[in-house]
Amino acid sequence: MASETTNQLANQFAGKLLLRSEIPLSEDVFQHCVSSGNFTAVSSISKNLLYCQCNRCGNREPGLFAKIPCQICHREHHYCRKCIEMGRVMECEPLYYWNGDQPAWATPADPCSWDGELTDKQQLAADRITQAIVSQEKELLIWAVCGAGKTEMLFPGITKALQSGKRVCLATPRADVVRELLPRFRQVFAGVSIQGLYGGSDEKEKVAQLILSTTHQLLRFRQAFDVLIIDEIDAFPYHKDPSLSFAANRSRKQISTMIYLTATPRKEQRRRMLQKQLNHMFVPTRFHGYPLPVPSLKMCRTLKKDLARPAPPKLLTEWLKQRVNPERQLLLFVPTIELAEKLEMVLARKFIQLGWLPSKQAITFVHASDPDREEKVQQFRRKETFMLLTTTILERGVTFPSVDVVVLDAGHDVFDEAALVQIAGRAGRSPDDPTGEVLFIHDGKTDAMVEAVSSVKAMNKRGGFR
């Protein structure tokens, strides 16, 4: 095989862990790569007397394996149900990784065109990230309050990595965040090959030095990245699903740097920081210099009855009459899809009647499996809708310049402390409107609500605010 072709294959497949069906090569070329040692096969499912293990996602849960007859070898085989959304992994089908020459990535002299200025605190964090990358520190956590400008803090470190010919991946638990970041990164790193990976992405065959990805897509990588940045490390599903941290660790090279980003570290990360097992840096202020909005807790004794009818709680309509800035758009978080569906029409009728909404089109709802999810978020961003009902899918990672935020039934189990802090952090993110209102409507305080308010106040205090 010509060396030029081998180089192309190295660029395309190095760092990936794929099923044969995911390798778009003719059978002759593929078999040549296998026989020459460029592709190495590994078992997709390992078995011993005690358990099976899926070698793509690391799953060992017996209940997440099943058996089906195999149409290829006509035997009954195990397959992994845990990662089946990425394509079924059958026991008799190996996974392949590239074992040939490694690609030489570009070393652009000046890959970043961002000409903004970092605040002093942002600059300190950016310098720390760059230092970690240059000195190949194993791990670093950046704990930055919501709205601190984490993305901009990454630019110098990513620039340094690209200049050194490193391959970089920024992974986040939510596809919405990948979609939001992609155009920004393509503008800032215009001369760099960039790939966006998420469910439904049309770039999965593409090859790039800088990858923006959901954490699920890391299941297809093995020893690929010199720098791996995990955004929102505390977010669902990353912090609940061990297969995602398994995939993240496997996707980084042996000598590499892992950067974690979060505004709300979980207990495990705080424990590691406290015990000096995890290097970290705290960024206590938002980029515009204003404090985080402190949520107001409002008791509504009729809340459950109102939502069951359904009807907007009187407390909500009274608050809407008295809003400080009625021009702000409204993000209304609800705990379930069913409630969002029911409330949309009810709120539309009521608010049109009160003259707060011009038409039914001014309000909509969105949830994780909504096929129009991306477009609805964009419509809200373009201010084509005034009120957006949402489940927790928009609790983090998205920025709207001028919104007030309400959480209906804030005592529901889905709203834990981290979720409530993140939700509060959606308000006041623009320097033109840095003081949005945040309202938690509940029928009984929960520990999560109290701890969220306490956490916001503590972060403001560390930022120098009273």
Short mmCIF file of C-alpha atoms in Angstrom, two decimals:
data_model
loop_
_atom_site.label_atom_id
_atom_site.label_comp_id
_atom_site.label_asym_id
_atom_site.label_seq_id
_atom_site.Cartn_x
_atom_site.Cartn_y
_atom_site.Cartn_z
CA MET A 1 0.00 0.00 0.00
CA ALA A 2 1.36 3.45 -0.91
CA SER A 3 2.71 5.46 1.98
CA GLU A 4 0.44 8.35 1.04
CA THR A 5 -2.57 6.07 1.41
CA THR A 6 -1.26 4.72 4.71
CA ASN A 7 -0.94 8.28 5.99
CA GLN A 8 -4.51 9.00 4.97
CA LEU A 9 -5.70 5.89 6.80
CA ALA A 10 -3.70 6.87 9.87
CA ASN A 11 -5.35 10.29 9.85
CA GLN A 12 -8.77 8.72 9.48
CA PHE A 13 -8.54 5.90 12.01
CA ALA A 14 -5.82 6.64 14.55
CA GLY A 15 -7.29 6.97 18.02
CA LYS A 16 -10.58 5.27 17.20
CA LEU A 17 -12.11 2.02 18.41
CA LEU A 18 -14.56 0.76 15.82
CA LEU A 19 -16.64 -2.15 14.66
CA ARG A 20 -15.92 -3.42 11.14
CA SER A 21 -19.20 -1.89 10.01
CA GLU A 22 -17.89 1.51 11.12
CA ILE A 23 -14.75 1.27 8.97
CA PRO A 24 -15.66 2.38 5.43
CA LEU A 25 -12.95 0.43 3.58
CA SER A 26 -13.26 -2.24 0.93
CA GLU A 27 -12.74 -5.76 2.24
CA ASP A 28 -9.42 -6.09 0.37
CA VAL A 29 -7.97 -2.90 1.81
CA PHE A 30 -9.29 -3.71 5.26
CA GLN A 31 -7.81 -7.22 5.26
CA HIS A 32 -4.50 -5.85 4.05
CA CYS A 33 -4.50 -3.42 7.00
CA VAL A 34 -5.24 -6.25 9.40
CA SER A 35 -2.60 -8.62 7.99
CA SER A 36 0.02 -5.84 7.98
CA GLY A 37 -0.71 -5.07 11.63
CA ASN A 38 -2.13 -1.61 11.03
CA PHE A 39 -5.48 -2.64 12.43
CA THR A 40 -5.52 -4.69 15.62
CA ALA A 41 -8.61 -6.61 16.70
CA VAL A 42 -9.75 -6.88 20.32
CA SER A 43 -12.70 -8.76 21.77
CA SER A 44 -15.79 -6.65 22.03
CA ILE A 45 -17.04 -8.63 25.02
CA SER A 46 -14.74 -10.35 27.50
CA LYS A 47 -16.06 -13.22 29.61
CA ASN A 48 -14.91 -15.08 32.66
CA LEU A 49 -16.63 -17.23 35.24
CA LEU A 50 -18.04 -14.27 37.13
CA TYR A 51 -19.07 -11.67 34.59
CA CYS A 52 -19.06 -10.31 31.06
CA GLN A 53 -17.49 -6.96 30.23
CA CYS A 54 -18.21 -4.83 27.19
CA ASN A 55 -14.88 -3.52 25.99
CA ARG A 56 -16.47 -0.54 24.26
CA CYS A 57 -18.31 0.95 27.25
CA GLY A 58 -16.88 -1.01 30.19
CA ASN A 59 -20.31 -2.30 31.24
CA ARG A 60 -20.27 -5.26 33.65
CA GLU A 61 -23.90 -5.17 34.79
CA PRO A 62 -25.36 -8.64 34.13
CA GLY A 63 -28.79 -7.16 33.53
CA LEU A 64 -27.41 -5.05 30.69
CA PHE A 65 -26.30 -8.04 28.62
CA ALA A 66 -28.64 -10.19 26.56
CA LYS A 67 -28.35 -13.05 24.07
CA ILE A 68 -29.67 -13.26 20.54
CA PRO A 69 -29.09 -15.67 17.63
CA CYS A 70 -26.29 -14.43 15.39
CA GLN A 71 -27.16 -14.34 11.68
CA ILE A 72 -23.48 -14.45 10.71
CA CYS A 73 -22.18 -17.47 12.62
CA HIS A 74 -25.58 -18.97 13.49
CA ARG A 75 -24.89 -19.25 17.19
CA GLU A 76 -26.38 -17.47 20.16
CA HIS A 77 -24.23 -14.60 21.40
CA HIS A 78 -24.13 -12.02 24.12
CA TYR A 79 -24.50 -8.38 23.17
CA CYS A 80 -24.25 -5.25 25.29
CA ARG A 81 -27.46 -3.34 25.87
CA LYS A 82 -25.71 -0.52 27.68
CA CYS A 83 -24.15 1.09 24.59
CA ILE A 84 -26.57 -0.21 21.99
CA GLU A 85 -27.45 3.33 20.90
CA MET A 86 -23.97 3.46 19.34
CA GLY A 87 -24.70 0.31 17.31
CA ARG A 88 -25.00 -3.25 18.64
CA VAL A 89 -21.81 -4.85 19.90
CA MET A 90 -22.03 -8.64 19.42
CA GLU A 91 -19.75 -11.07 21.21
CA CYS A 92 -18.47 -12.51 17.92
CA GLU A 93 -17.62 -9.12 16.38
CA PRO A 94 -14.24 -7.67 17.37
CA LEU A 95 -13.45 -4.02 17.83
CA TYR A 96 -10.54 -2.60 15.81
CA TYR A 97 -8.03 0.09 16.58
CA TRP A 98 -5.31 1.60 14.40
CA ASN A 99 -1.88 0.31 15.31
CA GLY A 100 0.10 1.73 12.43
CA ASP A 101 2.00 4.99 12.09
CA GLN A 102 0.45 7.85 14.01
CA PRO A 103 -0.67 11.00 12.18
CA ALA A 104 1.29 14.20 12.43
CA TRP A 105 -1.18 16.96 13.22
CA ALA A 106 -0.70 20.51 12.05
CA THR A 107 1.32 23.01 14.10
CA PRO A 108 -0.34 26.32 13.16
CA ALA A 109 1.66 29.35 14.25
CA ASP A 110 -1.34 31.45 15.21
CA PRO A 111 -4.53 29.36 15.21
CA CYS A 112 -6.69 31.58 17.44
CA SER A 113 -8.28 34.77 16.11
CA TRP A 114 -10.16 35.72 19.29
CA ASP A 115 -9.29 39.33 20.12
CA GLY A 116 -11.30 39.73 23.31
CA GLU A 117 -9.76 40.52 26.66
CA LEU A 118 -9.84 38.27 29.69
CA THR A 119 -10.49 39.69 33.13
CA ASP A 120 -7.68 39.35 35.64
CA LYS A 121 -9.33 36.29 37.21
CA GLN A 122 -10.03 34.72 33.84
CA GLN A 123 -6.42 35.32 32.84
CA LEU A 124 -5.18 33.55 35.96
CA ALA A 125 -7.33 30.53 35.12
CA ALA A 126 -6.29 30.61 31.45
CA ASP A 127 -2.61 30.72 32.48
CA ARG A 128 -3.16 27.78 34.82
CA ILE A 129 -4.84 25.74 32.07
CA THR A 130 -2.00 26.53 29.66
CA GLN A 131 0.58 25.56 32.28
CA ALA A 132 -1.17 22.22 32.83
CA ILE A 133 -1.17 21.49 29.10
CA VAL A 134 2.44 22.53 28.51
CA SER A 135 3.75 20.55 31.48
CA GLN A 136 1.44 17.60 30.66
CA GLU A 137 -0.19 17.53 34.09
CA LYS A 138 -2.49 14.56 34.40
CA GLU A 139 -5.55 16.38 35.76
CA LEU A 140 -6.75 19.89 36.54
CA LEU A 141 -10.19 21.05 37.63
CA ILE A 142 -11.38 24.59 36.96
CA TRP A 143 -14.21 25.49 39.34
CA ALA A 144 -15.74 28.61 37.84
CA VAL A 145 -19.08 30.15 38.79
CA CYS A 146 -21.87 30.16 36.21
CA GLY A 147 -21.18 32.94 33.71
CA ALA A 148 -17.46 33.19 34.51
CA GLY A 149 -16.62 32.73 30.82
CA LYS A 150 -15.08 29.28 30.90
CA THR A 151 -14.97 28.97 27.12
CA GLU A 152 -12.82 32.07 26.71
CA MET A 153 -10.49 30.84 29.46
CA LEU A 154 -9.83 27.74 27.34
CA PHE A 155 -8.71 29.59 24.22
CA PRO A 156 -5.05 30.23 25.25
CA GLY A 157 -4.56 26.62 26.39
CA ILE A 158 -6.13 25.17 23.25
CA THR A 159 -4.03 27.55 21.15
CA LYS A 160 -0.85 26.36 22.85
CA ALA A 161 -1.85 22.72 22.35
CA LEU A 162 -2.56 23.22 18.65
CA GLN A 163 0.71 25.08 18.14
CA SER A 164 2.44 22.02 19.58
CA GLY A 165 0.71 19.63 17.19
CA LYS A 166 -1.53 18.17 19.87
CA ARG A 167 -5.00 16.76 19.27
CA VAL A 168 -7.67 18.31 21.48
CA CYS A 169 -11.19 17.26 22.41
CA LEU A 170 -13.74 19.32 24.31
CA ALA A 171 -16.44 16.92 25.50
CA THR A 172 -19.69 17.90 27.17
CA PRO A 173 -22.65 15.84 28.37
CA ARG A 174 -25.21 17.77 26.25
CA ALA A 175 -25.61 17.87 22.46
CA ASP A 176 -27.16 21.36 22.81
CA VAL A 177 -23.85 22.63 24.16
CA VAL A 178 -21.88 21.08 21.28
CA ARG A 179 -24.22 22.72 18.79
CA GLU A 180 -23.91 26.07 20.60
CA LEU A 181 -20.12 25.96 20.77
CA LEU A 182 -19.38 24.71 17.24
CA PRO A 183 -20.00 27.96 15.31
CA ARG A 184 -18.05 29.90 17.92
CA PHE A 185 -15.02 27.61 17.75
CA ARG A 186 -15.14 27.58 13.95
CA GLN A 187 -14.98 31.36 14.00
CA VAL A 188 -12.21 31.56 16.62
CA PHE A 189 -10.09 28.69 15.21
CA ALA A 190 -10.93 29.30 11.56
CA GLY A 191 -7.82 27.64 10.12
CA VAL A 192 -8.04 24.48 12.24
CA SER A 193 -9.86 21.28 11.29
CA ILE A 194 -12.85 21.02 13.66
CA GLN A 195 -15.35 18.19 14.01
CA GLY A 196 -18.66 18.18 15.89
CA LEU A 197 -19.79 14.81 17.23
CA TYR A 198 -23.19 14.16 18.77
CA GLY A 199 -26.23 12.01 18.05
CA GLY A 200 -27.48 13.05 14.60
CA SER A 201 -24.25 14.79 13.61
CA ASP A 202 -23.37 14.51 9.90
CA GLU A 203 -19.63 14.87 10.62
CA LYS A 204 -18.89 11.42 12.04
CA GLU A 205 -16.74 10.44 9.04
CA LYS A 206 -14.76 13.65 9.19
CA VAL A 207 -11.21 13.87 10.57
CA ALA A 208 -10.12 16.77 12.74
CA GLN A 209 -7.44 17.97 15.14
CA LEU A 210 -9.96 19.78 17.35
CA ILE A 211 -13.11 17.89 18.27
CA LEU A 212 -16.22 19.10 20.06
CA SER A 213 -18.21 16.12 21.22
CA THR A 214 -20.77 14.74 23.59
CA THR A 215 -19.22 12.48 26.19
CA HIS A 216 -21.15 9.52 24.69
CA GLN A 217 -19.17 9.85 21.45
CA LEU A 218 -15.95 9.19 23.36
CA LEU A 219 -16.98 5.51 23.33
CA ARG A 220 -15.57 5.40 19.79
CA PHE A 221 -12.09 6.59 20.76
CA ARG A 222 -8.97 4.98 22.19
CA GLN A 223 -5.76 6.82 23.08
CA ALA A 224 -6.69 9.65 20.76
CA PHE A 225 -6.26 12.93 22.61
CA ASP A 226 -3.33 14.83 24.02
CA VAL A 227 -5.73 17.20 25.74
CA LEU A 228 -9.21 16.15 26.83
CA ILE A 229 -11.48 18.79 28.35
CA ILE A 230 -14.60 17.53 30.11
CA ASP A 231 -17.06 20.38 30.43
CA GLU A 232 -19.78 20.21 33.12
CA ILE A 233 -18.21 17.19 34.78
CA ASP A 234 -20.95 17.16 37.41
CA ALA A 235 -23.80 17.06 34.90
CA PHE A 236 -26.12 14.19 34.10
CA PRO A 237 -25.46 11.71 32.59
CA TYR A 238 -21.67 11.96 33.00
CA HIS A 239 -21.58 11.88 36.79
CA LYS A 240 -24.14 9.03 36.97
CA ASP A 241 -22.89 6.79 34.18
CA PRO A 242 -19.53 5.08 34.86
CA SER A 243 -19.24 4.04 31.21
CA LEU A 244 -18.72 7.69 30.25
CA SER A 245 -15.77 8.23 32.59
CA PHE A 246 -14.47 4.81 31.39
CA ALA A 247 -14.66 6.05 27.79
CA ALA A 248 -13.13 9.42 28.65
CA ASN A 249 -10.13 7.85 30.33
CA ARG A 250 -9.61 5.41 27.47
CA SER A 251 -9.87 8.16 24.83
CA ARG A 252 -6.91 10.12 26.20
CA LYS A 253 -3.31 9.22 25.39
CA GLN A 254 -1.13 7.75 28.11
CA ILE A 255 0.73 11.04 28.35
CA SER A 256 -2.00 13.64 28.21
CA THR A 257 -3.85 16.29 30.17
CA MET A 258 -7.42 16.09 31.38
CA ILE A 259 -9.09 19.43 32.19
CA TYR A 260 -12.38 19.32 34.10
CA LEU A 261 -14.74 22.30 34.08
CA THR A 262 -17.61 22.84 36.47
CA ALA A 263 -19.55 25.47 38.37
CA THR A 264 -20.94 22.95 40.81
CA PRO A 265 -18.45 20.23 41.75
CA ARG A 266 -19.92 17.10 43.32
CA LYS A 267 -18.95 15.66 46.68
CA GLU A 268 -16.38 13.29 45.17
CA GLN A 269 -14.58 16.11 43.36
CA ARG A 270 -14.69 18.31 46.49
CA ARG A 271 -13.27 15.45 48.52
CA ARG A 272 -10.42 14.97 46.08
CA MET A 273 -9.71 18.71 46.06
CA LEU A 274 -9.79 18.86 49.85
CA GLN A 275 -7.40 15.91 50.11
CA LYS A 276 -5.10 17.51 47.51
CA GLN A 277 -5.61 14.59 45.14
CA LEU A 278 -6.94 16.85 42.40
CA ASN A 279 -5.27 20.09 41.33
CA HIS A 280 -7.83 22.83 40.97
CA MET A 281 -8.43 26.54 40.62
CA PHE A 282 -11.49 28.52 41.66
CA VAL A 283 -12.80 31.43 39.58
CA PRO A 284 -15.15 33.30 41.93
CA THR A 285 -16.70 36.00 39.71
CA ARG A 286 -18.66 36.29 36.51
CA PHE A 287 -16.85 37.86 33.59
CA HIS A 288 -18.89 41.08 33.81
CA GLY A 289 -18.09 41.56 37.48
CA TYR A 290 -21.63 41.26 38.88
CA PRO A 291 -22.63 38.65 41.48
CA LEU A 292 -24.70 35.56 40.81
CA PRO A 293 -28.44 36.16 41.21
CA VAL A 294 -29.59 34.75 44.54
CA PRO A 295 -32.80 32.72 44.09
CA SER A 296 -35.96 33.75 45.92
CA LEU A 297 -37.87 30.87 47.52
CA LYS A 298 -41.65 31.33 47.31
CA MET A 299 -44.02 29.02 49.16
CA CYS A 300 -47.26 28.15 47.34
CA ARG A 301 -49.56 25.91 49.38
CA THR A 302 -51.86 25.24 46.41
CA LEU A 303 -49.01 24.37 44.04
CA LYS A 304 -49.74 20.66 43.57
CA LYS A 305 -53.47 21.31 43.15
CA ASP A 306 -52.79 24.12 40.65
CA LEU A 307 -50.43 22.01 38.57
CA ALA A 308 -52.80 19.04 38.60
CA ARG A 309 -55.68 21.05 37.09
CA PRO A 310 -53.44 22.45 35.45
CA ALA A 311 -53.43 26.20 36.10
CA PRO A 312 -50.72 28.80 36.70
CA PRO A 313 -50.21 29.31 40.44
CA LYS A 314 -51.54 32.68 41.60
CA LEU A 315 -48.12 33.40 43.06
CA LEU A 316 -46.60 33.14 39.56
CA THR A 317 -49.02 35.61 37.98
CA GLU A 318 -48.58 38.04 40.89
CA TRP A 319 -44.80 37.90 40.47
CA LEU A 320 -45.11 38.45 36.72
CA LYS A 321 -47.10 41.64 37.38
CA GLN A 322 -44.32 42.98 39.58
CA ARG A 323 -41.24 41.95 37.63
CA VAL A 324 -38.39 44.43 37.76
CA ASN A 325 -37.85 44.21 34.02
CA PRO A 326 -40.89 42.87 32.13
CA GLU A 327 -38.97 43.10 28.84
CA ARG A 328 -36.83 40.12 29.81
CA GLN A 329 -37.67 36.77 28.27
CA LEU A 330 -38.80 34.09 30.67
CA LEU A 331 -37.31 30.63 31.17
CA LEU A 332 -39.78 28.48 33.05
CA PHE A 333 -38.38 25.17 34.32
CA VAL A 334 -40.77 22.33 35.10
CA PRO A 335 -39.96 18.84 36.40
CA THR A 336 -41.66 16.69 33.74
CA ILE A 337 -42.41 16.66 30.03
CA GLU A 338 -46.08 15.97 30.75
CA LEU A 339 -46.40 19.11 32.85
CA ALA A 340 -44.68 21.19 30.18
CA GLU A 341 -47.10 19.90 27.55
CA LYS A 342 -50.14 20.64 29.70
CA LEU A 343 -49.01 24.08 30.84
CA GLU A 344 -48.12 25.44 27.40
CA MET A 345 -51.73 25.96 26.28
CA VAL A 346 -52.95 26.96 29.73
CA LEU A 347 -50.29 29.62 30.16
CA ALA A 348 -50.76 30.82 26.58
CA ARG A 349 -54.50 31.38 27.11
CA LYS A 350 -54.02 33.06 30.50
CA PHE A 351 -51.16 35.32 29.50
CA ILE A 352 -52.73 36.37 26.20
CA GLN A 353 -55.86 37.24 28.19
CA LEU A 354 -53.77 39.35 30.59
CA GLY A 355 -51.99 41.04 27.69
CA TRP A 356 -48.54 39.64 28.58
CA LEU A 357 -48.21 37.57 25.42
CA PRO A 358 -49.14 38.78 21.94
CA SER A 359 -50.03 35.33 20.60
CA LYS A 360 -49.76 31.60 21.20
CA GLN A 361 -46.55 31.57 19.13
CA ALA A 362 -44.85 33.59 21.88
CA ILE A 363 -44.69 30.55 24.14
CA THR A 364 -43.42 27.03 23.53
CA PHE A 365 -41.94 24.08 25.39
CA VAL A 366 -38.91 21.88 24.83
CA HIS A 367 -37.58 18.61 26.23
CA ALA A 368 -34.84 16.08 25.55
CA SER A 369 -36.67 13.99 22.95
CA ASP A 370 -38.36 16.92 21.21
CA PRO A 371 -37.53 16.59 17.48
CA ASP A 372 -37.69 20.40 17.15
CA ARG A 373 -35.55 20.99 20.22
CA GLU A 374 -32.67 22.72 18.41
CA GLU A 375 -34.92 25.02 16.41
CA LYS A 376 -37.02 25.98 19.45
CA VAL A 377 -33.92 26.94 21.40
CA GLN A 378 -32.70 28.99 18.45
CA GLN A 379 -36.09 30.71 18.17
CA PHE A 380 -35.86 31.68 21.83
CA ARG A 381 -32.31 32.87 21.31
CA ARG A 382 -33.49 35.01 18.38
CA LYS A 383 -36.28 36.34 20.65
CA GLU A 384 -38.96 34.96 18.33
CA THR A 385 -40.56 33.41 21.41
CA PHE A 386 -40.94 35.20 24.73
CA MET A 387 -41.50 32.34 27.16
CA LEU A 388 -39.84 28.91 27.01
CA LEU A 389 -41.03 26.04 29.18
CA THR A 390 -38.29 23.50 29.60
CA THR A 391 -37.24 20.45 31.52
CA THR A 392 -33.76 20.30 33.02
CA ILE A 393 -32.19 19.91 29.57
CA LEU A 394 -31.51 23.66 29.57
CA GLU A 395 -30.25 23.84 33.14
CA ARG A 396 -26.69 24.46 31.96
CA GLY A 397 -24.43 25.11 29.01
CA VAL A 398 -26.75 27.56 27.24
CA THR A 399 -26.62 31.33 27.33
CA PHE A 400 -29.48 33.73 26.73
CA PRO A 401 -28.63 37.40 27.17
CA SER A 402 -31.61 38.68 29.14
CA VAL A 403 -33.91 36.27 30.97
CA ASP A 404 -35.69 35.84 34.26
CA VAL A 405 -35.87 32.29 35.54
CA VAL A 406 -38.66 30.46 37.35
CA VAL A 407 -38.59 26.90 38.65
CA LEU A 408 -42.08 25.49 39.13
CA ASP A 409 -42.28 22.78 41.80
CA ALA A 410 -38.65 23.37 42.80
CA GLY A 411 -38.97 20.68 45.48
CA HIS A 412 -39.30 17.92 42.87
CA ASP A 413 -36.60 15.22 42.97
CA VAL A 414 -35.17 16.18 39.57
CA PHE A 415 -34.02 19.50 40.96
CA ASP A 416 -30.98 18.67 43.08
CA GLU A 417 -28.63 21.32 44.45
CA ALA A 418 -26.36 21.36 41.39
CA ALA A 419 -29.32 21.62 39.01
CA LEU A 420 -30.83 24.53 40.96
CA VAL A 421 -27.51 26.42 41.10
CA GLN A 422 -27.04 25.91 37.36
CA ILE A 423 -30.61 26.98 36.62
CA ALA A 424 -30.12 30.15 38.68
CA GLY A 425 -26.96 30.74 36.68
CA ARG A 426 -28.95 31.17 33.45
CA ALA A 427 -30.03 34.66 34.64
CA GLY A 428 -27.97 37.82 34.43
CA ARG A 429 -25.34 36.55 32.01
CA SER A 430 -25.06 39.64 29.82
CA PRO A 431 -23.07 42.77 30.73
CA ASP A 432 -26.05 44.71 29.31
CA ASP A 433 -28.42 43.01 31.76
CA PRO A 434 -26.39 41.38 34.55
CA THR A 435 -29.12 41.17 37.22
CA GLY A 436 -31.90 38.75 36.23
CA GLU A 437 -34.45 37.49 38.74
CA VAL A 438 -34.63 33.85 39.86
CA LEU A 439 -37.70 32.41 41.55
CA PHE A 440 -38.09 28.93 43.05
CA ILE A 441 -41.81 28.17 43.55
CA HIS A 442 -42.39 25.26 45.94
CA ASP A 443 -44.84 23.77 48.43
CA GLY A 444 -42.18 22.98 51.01
CA LYS A 445 -38.47 23.78 51.20
CA THR A 446 -36.07 20.97 50.38
CA ASP A 447 -32.44 20.57 51.39
CA ALA A 448 -31.53 21.02 47.71
CA MET A 449 -33.18 24.45 47.58
CA VAL A 450 -31.62 25.62 50.82
CA GLU A 451 -28.18 24.32 49.84
CA ALA A 452 -28.44 25.90 46.38
CA VAL A 453 -29.17 29.33 47.86
CA SER A 454 -26.40 28.84 50.41
CA SER A 455 -23.98 27.80 47.65
CA VAL A 456 -24.77 30.85 45.52
CA LYS A 457 -24.29 33.16 48.50
CA ALA A 458 -21.02 31.44 49.42
CA MET A 459 -19.66 31.82 45.88
CA ASN A 460 -20.67 35.51 45.84
CA LYS A 461 -18.90 35.99 49.15
CA ARG A 462 -15.73 34.37 47.79
CA GLY A 463 -16.04 36.75 44.85
CA GLY A 464 -15.97 39.72 47.21
CA PHE A 465 -19.71 40.46 47.23
CA ARG A 466 -21.82 40.89 50.39
#
